[in-house]
Short mmCIF file of C-alpha atoms in Angstrom, two decimals:
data_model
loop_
_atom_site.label_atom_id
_atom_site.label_comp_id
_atom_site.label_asym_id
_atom_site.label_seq_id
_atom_site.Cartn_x
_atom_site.Cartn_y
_atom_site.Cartn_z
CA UNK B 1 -30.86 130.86 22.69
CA UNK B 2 -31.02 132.83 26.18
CA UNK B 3 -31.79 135.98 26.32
CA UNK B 4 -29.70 138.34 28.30
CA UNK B 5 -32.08 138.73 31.32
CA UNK B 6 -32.06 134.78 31.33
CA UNK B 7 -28.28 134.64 31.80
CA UNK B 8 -27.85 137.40 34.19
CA UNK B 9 -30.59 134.99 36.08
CA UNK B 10 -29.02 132.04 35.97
CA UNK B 11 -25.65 133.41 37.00
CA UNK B 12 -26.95 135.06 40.12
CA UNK B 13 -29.05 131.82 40.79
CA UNK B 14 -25.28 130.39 40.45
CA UNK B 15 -24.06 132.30 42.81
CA UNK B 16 -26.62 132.15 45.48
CA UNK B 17 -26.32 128.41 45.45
CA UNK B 18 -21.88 129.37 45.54
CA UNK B 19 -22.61 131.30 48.30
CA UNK B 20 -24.96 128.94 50.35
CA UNK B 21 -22.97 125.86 49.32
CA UNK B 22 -20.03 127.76 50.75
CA UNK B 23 -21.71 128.64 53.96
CA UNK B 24 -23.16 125.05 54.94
CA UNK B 25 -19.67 124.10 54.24
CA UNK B 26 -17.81 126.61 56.81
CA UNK B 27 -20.90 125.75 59.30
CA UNK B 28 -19.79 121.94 58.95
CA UNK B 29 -16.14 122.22 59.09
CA UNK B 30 -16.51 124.65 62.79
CA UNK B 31 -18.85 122.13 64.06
CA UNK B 32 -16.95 119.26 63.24
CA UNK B 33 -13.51 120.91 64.62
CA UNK B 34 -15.64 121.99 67.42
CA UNK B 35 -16.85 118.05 68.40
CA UNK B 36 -13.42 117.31 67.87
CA UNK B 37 -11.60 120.15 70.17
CA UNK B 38 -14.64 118.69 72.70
CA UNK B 39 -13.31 115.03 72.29
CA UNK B 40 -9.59 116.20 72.58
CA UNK B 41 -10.51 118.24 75.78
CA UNK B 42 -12.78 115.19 77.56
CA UNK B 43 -9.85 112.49 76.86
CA UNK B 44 -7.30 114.77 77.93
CA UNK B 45 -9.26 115.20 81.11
CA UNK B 46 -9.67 111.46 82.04
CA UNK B 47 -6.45 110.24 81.18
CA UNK B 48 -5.01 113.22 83.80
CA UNK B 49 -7.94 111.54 86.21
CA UNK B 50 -6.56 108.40 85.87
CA UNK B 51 -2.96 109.76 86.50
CA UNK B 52 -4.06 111.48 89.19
CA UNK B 53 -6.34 108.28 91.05
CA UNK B 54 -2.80 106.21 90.17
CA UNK B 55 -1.00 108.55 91.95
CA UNK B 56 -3.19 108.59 94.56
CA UNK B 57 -2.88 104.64 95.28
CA UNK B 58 0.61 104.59 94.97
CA UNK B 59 0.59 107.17 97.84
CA UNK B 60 -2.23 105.16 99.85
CA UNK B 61 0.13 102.02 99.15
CA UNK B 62 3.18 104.00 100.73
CA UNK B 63 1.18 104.90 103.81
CA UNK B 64 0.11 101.55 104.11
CA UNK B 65 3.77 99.91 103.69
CA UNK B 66 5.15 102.47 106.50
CA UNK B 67 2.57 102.19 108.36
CA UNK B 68 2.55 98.65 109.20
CA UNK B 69 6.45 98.24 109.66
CA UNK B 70 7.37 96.65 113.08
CA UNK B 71 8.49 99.43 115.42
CA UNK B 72 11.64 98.04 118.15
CA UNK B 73 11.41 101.45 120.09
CA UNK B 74 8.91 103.68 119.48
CA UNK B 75 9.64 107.29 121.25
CA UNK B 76 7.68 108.56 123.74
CA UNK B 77 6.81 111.55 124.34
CA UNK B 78 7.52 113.46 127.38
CA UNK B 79 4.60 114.70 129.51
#
């Protein structure tokens, strides 16, 4: 049989342990959603890269395409 001292010890050894347990636990879970929110924020960023170095081809093409169309009569322009 324990003796009152012993219980009151092993309950606050209990909750120690509760309490460290339930801080490791809150450390993991904001470090994992913080790798996470990083991941989320560095694939967001390339995919609007890539829509952005698309865009800018398409616009190069364009250039390109009115650039070398035939001209008939070009304007001059008056000195």
């Amino acid at each position: 049989m324990m003796t009152p001292p012993q219980v009151l010890a092993v309950a606050a050894l209990g909750g120690l342990a509760a309490i460290i347990i339930s801080a490791l636990f809150i450390a993991l879970a904001l470090g994992l959603y913080t790798i996470i929110d990083r991941i989320v924020d560095l694939r967001e960023d390339h995919r609007v890269r890539r829509a952005h170095k698309r865009q800018q081809r398409a616009d190069l093409a364009t250039c390109q395409a009115i650039s070398s169309l035939p001209t008939a009569h070009h304007p001059r322009e008056l000195s």
